[in-house]
């Protein structure tokens, strides 16, 4: 994780695409924005009545939950914005909140359409 944060800061402040080298973020700002993204995505997912953990057995479960795909998608999308040096306001905190909300909405309503569940080998239909 710390390599990801270091590389994000390095690429965002050193040779960015738009030549905005005067915009710099500290390590604390990036870590705080990542933590805010994770917490907001989990809280919004819980407010949308998603389960905290997937159904058992965890290893073979394809259910969406508040803990598994939601914060990972949120951190991934937020990392893309940081690498592109787009932090919006307050050193990325507002962007982290918006991405946390949108990732929870995506996982709740669109995740099964974008990433469908695999077919059941025995029955030839979707796993429910």
mmCIF file of N, CA and C in Angstrom:
data_model
loop_
_atom_site.group_PDB
_atom_site.id
_atom_site.type_symbol
_atom_site.label_atom_id
_atom_site.label_comp_id
_atom_site.label_asym_id
_atom_site.label_seq_id
_atom_site.Cartn_x
_atom_site.Cartn_y
_atom_site.Cartn_z
ATOM 1 N N UNK A 1 0.828 -1.190 0.000
ATOM 2 C CA UNK A 1 0.000 0.000 0.000
ATOM 3 C C UNK A 1 0.864 1.242 0.000
ATOM 4 N N UNK A 2 1.971 1.220 0.731
ATOM 5 C CA UNK A 2 2.786 2.416 0.811
ATOM 6 C C UNK A 2 3.515 2.677 -0.503
ATOM 7 N N UNK A 3 3.795 1.632 -1.286
ATOM 8 C CA UNK A 3 4.351 1.851 -2.614
ATOM 9 C C UNK A 3 3.346 2.551 -3.508
ATOM 10 N N UNK A 4 2.065 2.173 -3.389
ATOM 11 C CA UNK A 4 1.017 2.822 -4.170
ATOM 12 C C UNK A 4 0.910 4.297 -3.821
ATOM 13 N N UNK A 5 0.962 4.607 -2.537
ATOM 14 C CA UNK A 5 0.873 6.002 -2.099
ATOM 15 C C UNK A 5 2.102 6.779 -2.561
ATOM 16 N N UNK A 6 3.284 6.193 -2.413
ATOM 17 C CA UNK A 6 4.503 6.873 -2.834
ATOM 18 C C UNK A 6 4.492 7.126 -4.341
ATOM 19 N N UNK A 7 4.113 6.115 -5.122
ATOM 20 C CA UNK A 7 4.065 6.292 -6.571
ATOM 21 C C UNK A 7 3.019 7.299 -6.985
ATOM 22 N N UNK A 8 1.898 7.324 -6.294
ATOM 23 C CA UNK A 8 0.859 8.308 -6.601
ATOM 24 C C UNK A 8 1.374 9.720 -6.368
ATOM 25 N N UNK A 9 2.027 9.937 -5.230
ATOM 26 C CA UNK A 9 2.570 11.269 -4.942
ATOM 27 C C UNK A 9 3.668 11.623 -5.936
ATOM 28 N N UNK A 10 4.513 10.662 -6.256
ATOM 29 C CA UNK A 10 5.613 10.923 -7.175
ATOM 30 C C UNK A 10 5.093 11.318 -8.559
ATOM 31 N N UNK A 11 4.167 10.536 -9.097
ATOM 32 C CA UNK A 11 3.671 10.825 -10.439
ATOM 33 C C UNK A 11 2.764 12.047 -10.467
ATOM 34 N N UNK A 12 2.031 12.298 -9.385
ATOM 35 C CA UNK A 12 1.140 13.451 -9.362
ATOM 36 C C UNK A 12 1.910 14.757 -9.243
ATOM 37 N N UNK A 13 3.061 14.736 -8.593
ATOM 38 C CA UNK A 13 3.772 15.987 -8.388
ATOM 39 C C UNK A 13 4.946 16.184 -9.347
ATOM 40 N N UNK A 14 5.470 15.133 -9.928
ATOM 41 C CA UNK A 14 6.676 15.268 -10.739
ATOM 42 C C UNK A 14 6.371 15.592 -12.195
ATOM 43 N N UNK A 15 6.088 14.634 -12.995
ATOM 44 C CA UNK A 15 5.931 14.876 -14.421
ATOM 45 C C UNK A 15 4.498 14.716 -14.862
ATOM 46 N N UNK A 16 3.620 15.599 -14.396
ATOM 47 C CA UNK A 16 2.224 15.429 -14.753
ATOM 48 C C UNK A 16 1.959 15.907 -16.172
ATOM 49 N N UNK A 17 0.836 15.516 -16.689
ATOM 50 C CA UNK A 17 0.488 15.727 -18.097
ATOM 51 C C UNK A 17 0.195 17.188 -18.401
ATOM 52 N N UNK A 18 -0.426 17.890 -17.468
ATOM 53 C CA UNK A 18 -0.875 19.253 -17.738
ATOM 54 C C UNK A 18 0.144 20.320 -17.342
ATOM 55 N N UNK A 19 1.269 19.927 -16.782
ATOM 56 C CA UNK A 19 2.288 20.898 -16.428
ATOM 57 C C UNK A 19 1.960 21.685 -15.174
ATOM 58 N N UNK A 20 1.130 21.150 -14.305
ATOM 59 C CA UNK A 20 0.747 21.842 -13.077
ATOM 60 C C UNK A 20 1.643 21.375 -11.931
ATOM 61 N N UNK A 21 2.926 21.587 -12.074
ATOM 62 C CA UNK A 21 3.859 21.065 -11.091
ATOM 63 C C UNK A 21 3.823 21.839 -9.785
ATOM 64 N N UNK A 22 3.099 22.966 -9.727
ATOM 65 C CA UNK A 22 3.018 23.707 -8.475
ATOM 66 C C UNK A 22 1.977 23.108 -7.533
ATOM 67 N N UNK A 23 1.146 22.167 -8.001
ATOM 68 C CA UNK A 23 0.164 21.506 -7.154
ATOM 69 C C UNK A 23 0.840 20.291 -6.522
ATOM 70 N N UNK A 24 0.975 20.309 -5.218
ATOM 71 C CA UNK A 24 1.613 19.188 -4.536
ATOM 72 C C UNK A 24 0.711 18.712 -3.409
ATOM 73 N N UNK A 25 0.749 17.434 -3.162
ATOM 74 C CA UNK A 25 0.029 16.833 -2.057
ATOM 75 C C UNK A 25 1.037 16.160 -1.137
ATOM 76 N N UNK A 26 0.794 16.273 0.140
ATOM 77 C CA UNK A 26 1.678 15.589 1.081
ATOM 78 C C UNK A 26 1.210 14.146 1.253
ATOM 79 N N UNK A 27 2.042 13.360 1.869
ATOM 80 C CA UNK A 27 1.703 11.972 2.138
ATOM 81 C C UNK A 27 0.487 11.880 3.056
ATOM 82 N N UNK A 28 0.395 12.774 4.021
ATOM 83 C CA UNK A 28 -0.738 12.795 4.936
ATOM 84 C C UNK A 28 -2.042 13.084 4.193
ATOM 85 N N UNK A 29 -2.019 14.021 3.241
ATOM 86 C CA UNK A 29 -3.219 14.346 2.475
ATOM 87 C C UNK A 29 -3.709 13.159 1.664
ATOM 88 N N UNK A 30 -2.802 12.446 1.052
ATOM 89 C CA UNK A 30 -3.179 11.293 0.232
ATOM 90 C C UNK A 30 -3.721 10.167 1.109
ATOM 91 N N UNK A 31 -3.053 9.877 2.222
ATOM 92 C CA UNK A 31 -3.533 8.837 3.124
ATOM 93 C C UNK A 31 -4.891 9.186 3.715
ATOM 94 N N UNK A 32 -5.084 10.444 4.093
ATOM 95 C CA UNK A 32 -6.366 10.881 4.624
ATOM 96 C C UNK A 32 -7.468 10.750 3.580
ATOM 97 N N UNK A 33 -7.174 11.101 2.347
ATOM 98 C CA UNK A 33 -8.172 10.983 1.286
ATOM 99 C C UNK A 33 -8.521 9.527 1.005
ATOM 100 N N UNK A 34 -7.529 8.626 1.035
ATOM 101 C CA UNK A 34 -7.811 7.195 0.868
ATOM 102 C C UNK A 34 -8.695 6.672 2.003
ATOM 103 N N UNK A 35 -8.395 7.051 3.227
ATOM 104 C CA UNK A 35 -9.182 6.593 4.373
ATOM 105 C C UNK A 35 -10.604 7.126 4.295
ATOM 106 N N UNK A 36 -10.759 8.391 3.906
ATOM 107 C CA UNK A 36 -12.096 8.969 3.743
ATOM 108 C C UNK A 36 -12.870 8.232 2.656
ATOM 109 N N UNK A 37 -12.208 7.895 1.563
ATOM 110 C CA UNK A 37 -12.870 7.159 0.487
ATOM 111 C C UNK A 37 -13.367 5.803 0.973
ATOM 112 N N UNK A 38 -12.553 5.085 1.705
ATOM 113 C CA UNK A 38 -12.938 3.761 2.204
ATOM 114 C C UNK A 38 -14.096 3.864 3.188
ATOM 115 N N UNK A 39 -14.008 4.784 4.139
ATOM 116 C CA UNK A 39 -15.054 4.916 5.155
ATOM 117 C C UNK A 39 -16.374 5.361 4.545
ATOM 118 N N UNK A 40 -16.337 6.338 3.649
ATOM 119 C CA UNK A 40 -17.578 6.820 3.031
ATOM 120 C C UNK A 40 -18.219 5.735 2.182
ATOM 121 N N UNK A 41 -17.427 4.986 1.438
ATOM 122 C CA UNK A 41 -18.011 3.939 0.600
ATOM 123 C C UNK A 41 -18.667 2.849 1.441
ATOM 124 N N UNK A 42 -18.055 2.474 2.553
ATOM 125 C CA UNK A 42 -18.653 1.447 3.421
ATOM 126 C C UNK A 42 -19.913 1.972 4.096
ATOM 127 N N UNK A 43 -19.877 3.208 4.589
ATOM 128 C CA UNK A 43 -21.049 3.768 5.257
ATOM 129 C C UNK A 43 -22.234 3.929 4.306
ATOM 130 N N UNK A 44 -21.980 4.410 3.104
ATOM 131 C CA UNK A 44 -23.080 4.569 2.136
ATOM 132 C C UNK A 44 -23.617 3.206 1.715
ATOM 133 N N UNK A 45 -22.749 2.219 1.581
ATOM 134 C CA UNK A 45 -23.207 0.864 1.252
ATOM 135 C C UNK A 45 -24.079 0.299 2.368
ATOM 136 N N UNK A 46 -23.726 0.559 3.606
ATOM 137 C CA UNK A 46 -24.557 0.099 4.718
ATOM 138 C C UNK A 46 -25.882 0.856 4.767
ATOM 139 N N UNK A 47 -25.867 2.145 4.423
ATOM 140 C CA UNK A 47 -27.117 2.903 4.353
ATOM 141 C C UNK A 47 -28.030 2.415 3.232
ATOM 142 N N UNK A 48 -27.447 1.868 2.187
ATOM 143 C CA UNK A 48 -28.232 1.313 1.089
ATOM 144 C C UNK A 48 -28.680 -0.124 1.369
ATOM 145 N N UNK A 49 -28.518 -0.587 2.605
ATOM 146 C CA UNK A 49 -28.943 -1.909 3.065
ATOM 147 C C UNK A 49 -28.203 -3.056 2.396
ATOM 148 N N UNK A 50 -26.943 -2.855 2.092
ATOM 149 C CA UNK A 50 -26.113 -3.955 1.615
ATOM 150 C C UNK A 50 -25.581 -4.706 2.826
ATOM 151 N N UNK A 51 -25.404 -6.037 2.724
ATOM 152 C CA UNK A 51 -24.852 -6.769 3.870
ATOM 153 C C UNK A 51 -23.394 -6.385 4.111
ATOM 154 N N UNK A 52 -22.988 -6.482 5.363
ATOM 155 C CA UNK A 52 -21.607 -6.132 5.694
ATOM 156 C C UNK A 52 -20.629 -7.123 5.083
ATOM 157 N N UNK A 53 -20.953 -8.423 5.149
ATOM 158 C CA UNK A 53 -20.117 -9.477 4.575
ATOM 159 C C UNK A 53 -20.949 -10.305 3.607
ATOM 160 N N UNK A 54 -20.305 -10.940 2.630
ATOM 161 C CA UNK A 54 -21.068 -11.802 1.718
ATOM 162 C C UNK A 54 -21.566 -13.055 2.429
ATOM 163 N N UNK A 55 -22.467 -13.785 1.765
ATOM 164 C CA UNK A 55 -23.012 -14.998 2.378
ATOM 165 C C UNK A 55 -21.943 -16.092 2.439
ATOM 166 N N UNK A 56 -22.155 -17.031 3.338
ATOM 167 C CA UNK A 56 -21.197 -18.124 3.508
ATOM 168 C C UNK A 56 -21.432 -19.185 2.461
ATOM 169 N N UNK A 57 -20.506 -19.916 1.998
ATOM 170 C CA UNK A 57 -19.069 -19.841 2.267
ATOM 171 C C UNK A 57 -18.453 -18.642 1.553
ATOM 172 N N UNK A 58 -17.639 -17.897 2.253
ATOM 173 C CA UNK A 58 -17.066 -16.661 1.731
ATOM 174 C C UNK A 58 -16.225 -16.886 0.484
ATOM 175 N N UNK A 59 -15.565 -18.019 0.422
ATOM 176 C CA UNK A 59 -14.638 -18.267 -0.678
ATOM 177 C C UNK A 59 -15.356 -18.420 -2.011
ATOM 178 N N UNK A 60 -16.545 -18.988 -2.009
ATOM 179 C CA UNK A 60 -17.275 -19.235 -3.254
ATOM 180 C C UNK A 60 -18.473 -18.306 -3.423
ATOM 181 N N UNK A 61 -18.532 -17.251 -2.651
ATOM 182 C CA UNK A 61 -19.668 -16.345 -2.717
ATOM 183 C C UNK A 61 -19.429 -15.273 -3.783
ATOM 184 N N UNK A 62 -20.451 -15.032 -4.568
ATOM 185 C CA UNK A 62 -20.390 -13.969 -5.562
ATOM 186 C C UNK A 62 -21.341 -12.838 -5.202
ATOM 187 N N UNK A 63 -21.730 -12.756 -3.952
ATOM 188 C CA UNK A 63 -22.618 -11.698 -3.493
ATOM 189 C C UNK A 63 -21.816 -10.420 -3.262
ATOM 190 N N UNK A 64 -22.456 -9.303 -3.532
ATOM 191 C CA UNK A 64 -21.813 -8.024 -3.234
ATOM 192 C C UNK A 64 -22.086 -7.679 -1.779
ATOM 193 N N UNK A 65 -21.139 -6.996 -1.173
ATOM 194 C CA UNK A 65 -21.294 -6.590 0.223
ATOM 195 C C UNK A 65 -20.614 -5.251 0.418
ATOM 196 N N UNK A 66 -20.762 -4.736 1.621
ATOM 197 C CA UNK A 66 -20.160 -3.440 1.921
ATOM 198 C C UNK A 66 -18.654 -3.531 2.096
ATOM 199 N N UNK A 67 -18.133 -4.716 2.433
ATOM 200 C CA UNK A 67 -16.710 -4.832 2.716
ATOM 201 C C UNK A 67 -15.858 -5.262 1.533
ATOM 202 N N UNK A 68 -16.438 -6.046 0.616
ATOM 203 C CA UNK A 68 -15.531 -6.523 -0.428
ATOM 204 C C UNK A 68 -15.457 -5.654 -1.676
ATOM 205 N N UNK A 69 -16.412 -5.572 -2.558
ATOM 206 C CA UNK A 69 -16.071 -4.841 -3.774
ATOM 207 C C UNK A 69 -16.177 -3.329 -3.625
ATOM 208 N N UNK A 70 -16.944 -2.850 -2.671
ATOM 209 C CA UNK A 70 -17.222 -1.415 -2.594
ATOM 210 C C UNK A 70 -15.972 -0.572 -2.315
ATOM 211 N N UNK A 71 -15.210 -0.792 -1.236
ATOM 212 C CA UNK A 71 -14.036 0.054 -1.017
ATOM 213 C C UNK A 71 -12.918 -0.178 -2.033
ATOM 214 N N UNK A 72 -12.836 -1.374 -2.592
ATOM 215 C CA UNK A 72 -11.789 -1.629 -3.579
ATOM 216 C C UNK A 72 -12.046 -0.841 -4.852
ATOM 217 N N UNK A 73 -13.281 -0.807 -5.277
ATOM 218 C CA UNK A 73 -13.642 -0.009 -6.457
ATOM 219 C C UNK A 73 -13.435 1.472 -6.174
ATOM 220 N N UNK A 74 -13.810 1.913 -4.977
ATOM 221 C CA UNK A 74 -13.654 3.325 -4.615
ATOM 222 C C UNK A 74 -12.181 3.741 -4.600
ATOM 223 N N UNK A 75 -11.327 2.923 -4.007
ATOM 224 C CA UNK A 75 -9.897 3.251 -3.950
ATOM 225 C C UNK A 75 -9.284 3.225 -5.347
ATOM 226 N N UNK A 76 -9.705 2.273 -6.179
ATOM 227 C CA UNK A 76 -9.172 2.200 -7.542
ATOM 228 C C UNK A 76 -9.529 3.421 -8.377
ATOM 229 N N UNK A 77 -10.783 3.836 -8.311
ATOM 230 C CA UNK A 77 -11.208 5.016 -9.077
ATOM 231 C C UNK A 77 -10.538 6.272 -8.530
ATOM 232 N N UNK A 78 -10.432 6.372 -7.213
ATOM 233 C CA UNK A 78 -9.775 7.533 -6.618
ATOM 234 C C UNK A 78 -8.289 7.587 -6.982
ATOM 235 N N UNK A 79 -7.639 6.425 -7.061
ATOM 236 C CA UNK A 79 -6.228 6.388 -7.468
ATOM 237 C C UNK A 79 -6.046 6.873 -8.902
ATOM 238 N N UNK A 80 -6.990 6.538 -9.759
ATOM 239 C CA UNK A 80 -6.913 7.026 -11.145
ATOM 240 C C UNK A 80 -6.967 8.538 -11.178
ATOM 241 N N UNK A 81 -7.869 9.127 -10.394
ATOM 242 C CA UNK A 81 -7.954 10.588 -10.353
ATOM 243 C C UNK A 81 -6.686 11.214 -9.777
ATOM 244 N N UNK A 82 -6.093 10.596 -8.767
ATOM 245 C CA UNK A 82 -4.864 11.158 -8.199
ATOM 246 C C UNK A 82 -3.690 11.066 -9.163
ATOM 247 N N UNK A 83 -3.587 9.978 -9.880
ATOM 248 C CA UNK A 83 -2.493 9.845 -10.837
ATOM 249 C C UNK A 83 -2.647 10.851 -11.975
ATOM 250 N N UNK A 84 -3.884 11.136 -12.345
ATOM 251 C CA UNK A 84 -4.130 12.157 -13.366
ATOM 252 C C UNK A 84 -4.029 13.578 -12.819
ATOM 253 N N UNK A 85 -3.701 13.696 -11.522
ATOM 254 C CA UNK A 85 -3.502 14.978 -10.848
ATOM 255 C C UNK A 85 -4.776 15.812 -10.819
ATOM 256 N N UNK A 86 -5.893 15.165 -10.624
ATOM 257 C CA UNK A 86 -7.152 15.870 -10.459
ATOM 258 C C UNK A 86 -7.624 15.625 -9.041
ATOM 259 N N UNK A 87 -7.507 16.640 -8.192
ATOM 260 C CA UNK A 87 -7.866 16.481 -6.787
ATOM 261 C C UNK A 87 -9.077 17.302 -6.385
ATOM 262 N N UNK A 88 -9.572 18.148 -7.246
ATOM 263 C CA UNK A 88 -10.735 18.998 -6.992
ATOM 264 C C UNK A 88 -10.464 19.919 -5.811
ATOM 265 N N UNK A 89 -11.256 19.890 -4.757
ATOM 266 C CA UNK A 89 -11.092 20.849 -3.669
ATOM 267 C C UNK A 89 -10.617 20.170 -2.389
ATOM 268 N N UNK A 90 -10.021 20.951 -1.514
ATOM 269 C CA UNK A 90 -9.572 20.516 -0.199
ATOM 270 C C UNK A 90 -8.655 19.298 -0.272
ATOM 271 N N UNK A 91 -7.706 19.351 -1.156
ATOM 272 C CA UNK A 91 -6.687 18.303 -1.327
ATOM 273 C C UNK A 91 -7.279 16.926 -1.574
ATOM 274 N N UNK A 92 -8.383 16.874 -2.258
ATOM 275 C CA UNK A 92 -8.967 15.603 -2.659
ATOM 276 C C UNK A 92 -10.013 15.043 -1.728
ATOM 277 N N UNK A 93 -10.308 15.700 -0.630
ATOM 278 C CA UNK A 93 -11.288 15.173 0.322
ATOM 279 C C UNK A 93 -12.695 15.181 -0.286
ATOM 280 N N UNK A 94 -13.072 16.245 -0.950
ATOM 281 C CA UNK A 94 -14.402 16.316 -1.575
ATOM 282 C C UNK A 94 -14.520 15.270 -2.682
ATOM 283 N N UNK A 95 -13.476 15.121 -3.463
ATOM 284 C CA UNK A 95 -13.472 14.097 -4.503
ATOM 285 C C UNK A 95 -13.557 12.698 -3.890
ATOM 286 N N UNK A 96 -12.898 12.482 -2.767
ATOM 287 C CA UNK A 96 -12.953 11.182 -2.083
ATOM 288 C C UNK A 96 -14.367 10.881 -1.604
ATOM 289 N N UNK A 97 -15.069 11.870 -1.091
ATOM 290 C CA UNK A 97 -16.450 11.673 -0.641
ATOM 291 C C UNK A 97 -17.360 11.354 -1.819
ATOM 292 N N UNK A 98 -17.219 12.091 -2.906
ATOM 293 C CA UNK A 98 -18.058 11.864 -4.091
ATOM 294 C C UNK A 98 -17.802 10.474 -4.669
ATOM 295 N N UNK A 99 -16.551 10.081 -4.768
ATOM 296 C CA UNK A 99 -16.227 8.759 -5.320
ATOM 297 C C UNK A 99 -16.705 7.655 -4.379
ATOM 298 N N UNK A 100 -16.623 7.849 -3.079
ATOM 299 C CA UNK A 100 -17.138 6.862 -2.135
ATOM 300 C C UNK A 100 -18.639 6.660 -2.285
ATOM 301 N N UNK A 101 -19.382 7.749 -2.469
ATOM 302 C CA UNK A 101 -20.834 7.655 -2.668
ATOM 303 C C UNK A 101 -21.153 6.981 -3.993
ATOM 304 N N UNK A 102 -20.486 7.394 -5.054
ATOM 305 C CA UNK A 102 -20.769 6.831 -6.375
ATOM 306 C C UNK A 102 -20.368 5.362 -6.475
ATOM 307 N N UNK A 103 -19.297 4.966 -5.807
ATOM 308 C CA UNK A 103 -18.905 3.555 -5.868
ATOM 309 C C UNK A 103 -19.904 2.676 -5.120
ATOM 310 N N UNK A 104 -20.440 3.160 -4.004
ATOM 311 C CA UNK A 104 -21.459 2.378 -3.290
ATOM 312 C C UNK A 104 -22.729 2.256 -4.131
ATOM 313 N N UNK A 105 -23.123 3.333 -4.802
ATOM 314 C CA UNK A 105 -24.294 3.265 -5.683
ATOM 315 C C UNK A 105 -24.046 2.330 -6.858
ATOM 316 N N UNK A 106 -22.832 2.354 -7.404
ATOM 317 C CA UNK A 106 -22.491 1.466 -8.514
ATOM 318 C C UNK A 106 -22.567 -0.001 -8.084
ATOM 319 N N UNK A 107 -22.001 -0.313 -6.936
ATOM 320 C CA UNK A 107 -21.997 -1.702 -6.484
ATOM 321 C C UNK A 107 -23.415 -2.168 -6.158
ATOM 322 N N UNK A 108 -24.225 -1.298 -5.609
ATOM 323 C CA UNK A 108 -25.589 -1.692 -5.239
ATOM 324 C C UNK A 108 -26.460 -1.933 -6.471
ATOM 325 N N UNK A 109 -26.401 -1.038 -7.461
ATOM 326 C CA UNK A 109 -27.367 -1.080 -8.551
ATOM 327 C C UNK A 109 -26.823 -1.558 -9.891
ATOM 328 N N UNK A 110 -25.533 -1.411 -10.169
ATOM 329 C CA UNK A 110 -25.010 -1.720 -11.495
ATOM 330 C C UNK A 110 -23.956 -2.828 -11.531
ATOM 331 N N UNK A 111 -23.483 -3.271 -10.400
ATOM 332 C CA UNK A 111 -22.381 -4.230 -10.378
ATOM 333 C C UNK A 111 -22.764 -5.551 -11.044
ATOM 334 N N UNK A 112 -23.978 -6.046 -10.786
ATOM 335 C CA UNK A 112 -24.394 -7.322 -11.369
ATOM 336 C C UNK A 112 -24.617 -7.234 -12.869
ATOM 337 N N UNK A 113 -24.907 -6.044 -13.391
ATOM 338 C CA UNK A 113 -25.065 -5.893 -14.831
ATOM 339 C C UNK A 113 -23.721 -5.814 -15.542
ATOM 340 N N UNK A 114 -22.764 -5.165 -14.910
ATOM 341 C CA UNK A 114 -21.438 -5.018 -15.514
ATOM 342 C C UNK A 114 -20.630 -6.302 -15.358
ATOM 343 N N UNK A 115 -20.694 -6.918 -14.182
ATOM 344 C CA UNK A 115 -19.966 -8.154 -13.892
ATOM 345 C C UNK A 115 -20.983 -9.232 -13.499
ATOM 346 N N UNK A 116 -21.549 -9.952 -14.455
ATOM 347 C CA UNK A 116 -22.572 -10.955 -14.101
ATOM 348 C C UNK A 116 -21.977 -12.141 -13.352
ATOM 349 N N UNK A 117 -22.836 -12.807 -12.600
ATOM 350 C CA UNK A 117 -22.408 -13.982 -11.847
ATOM 351 C C UNK A 117 -22.160 -15.127 -12.808
ATOM 352 N N UNK A 118 -21.245 -16.045 -12.472
ATOM 353 C CA UNK A 118 -20.960 -17.170 -13.373
ATOM 354 C C UNK A 118 -22.127 -18.156 -13.422
ATOM 355 N N UNK A 119 -22.155 -18.944 -14.483
ATOM 356 C CA UNK A 119 -23.196 -19.945 -14.636
ATOM 357 C C UNK A 119 -22.939 -21.124 -13.708
ATOM 358 N N UNK A 120 -24.023 -21.701 -13.209
ATOM 359 C CA UNK A 120 -23.911 -22.897 -12.400
ATOM 360 C C UNK A 120 -23.656 -24.081 -13.329
ATOM 361 N N UNK A 121 -22.572 -24.812 -13.115
ATOM 362 C CA UNK A 121 -22.189 -25.890 -14.026
ATOM 363 C C UNK A 121 -23.190 -27.028 -14.043
ATOM 364 N N UNK A 122 -23.833 -27.303 -12.919
ATOM 365 C CA UNK A 122 -24.750 -28.419 -12.852
ATOM 366 C C UNK A 122 -26.097 -28.129 -13.503
ATOM 367 N N UNK A 123 -26.585 -26.918 -13.373
ATOM 368 C CA UNK A 123 -27.912 -26.591 -13.856
ATOM 369 C C UNK A 123 -27.919 -25.803 -15.155
ATOM 370 N N UNK A 124 -26.830 -25.117 -15.474
ATOM 371 C CA UNK A 124 -26.774 -24.314 -16.692
ATOM 372 C C UNK A 124 -27.478 -22.984 -16.552
ATOM 373 N N UNK A 125 -27.608 -22.487 -15.342
ATOM 374 C CA UNK A 125 -28.258 -21.199 -15.141
ATOM 375 C C UNK A 125 -27.440 -20.382 -14.135
ATOM 376 N N UNK A 126 -27.838 -19.142 -13.951
ATOM 377 C CA UNK A 126 -27.096 -18.264 -13.054
ATOM 378 C C UNK A 126 -27.225 -18.723 -11.606
ATOM 379 N N UNK A 127 -26.176 -18.507 -10.843
ATOM 380 C CA UNK A 127 -26.184 -18.817 -9.424
ATOM 381 C C UNK A 127 -26.983 -17.722 -8.712
ATOM 382 N N UNK A 128 -27.910 -18.113 -7.899
ATOM 383 C CA UNK A 128 -28.749 -17.136 -7.174
ATOM 384 C C UNK A 128 -28.392 -17.134 -5.727
#
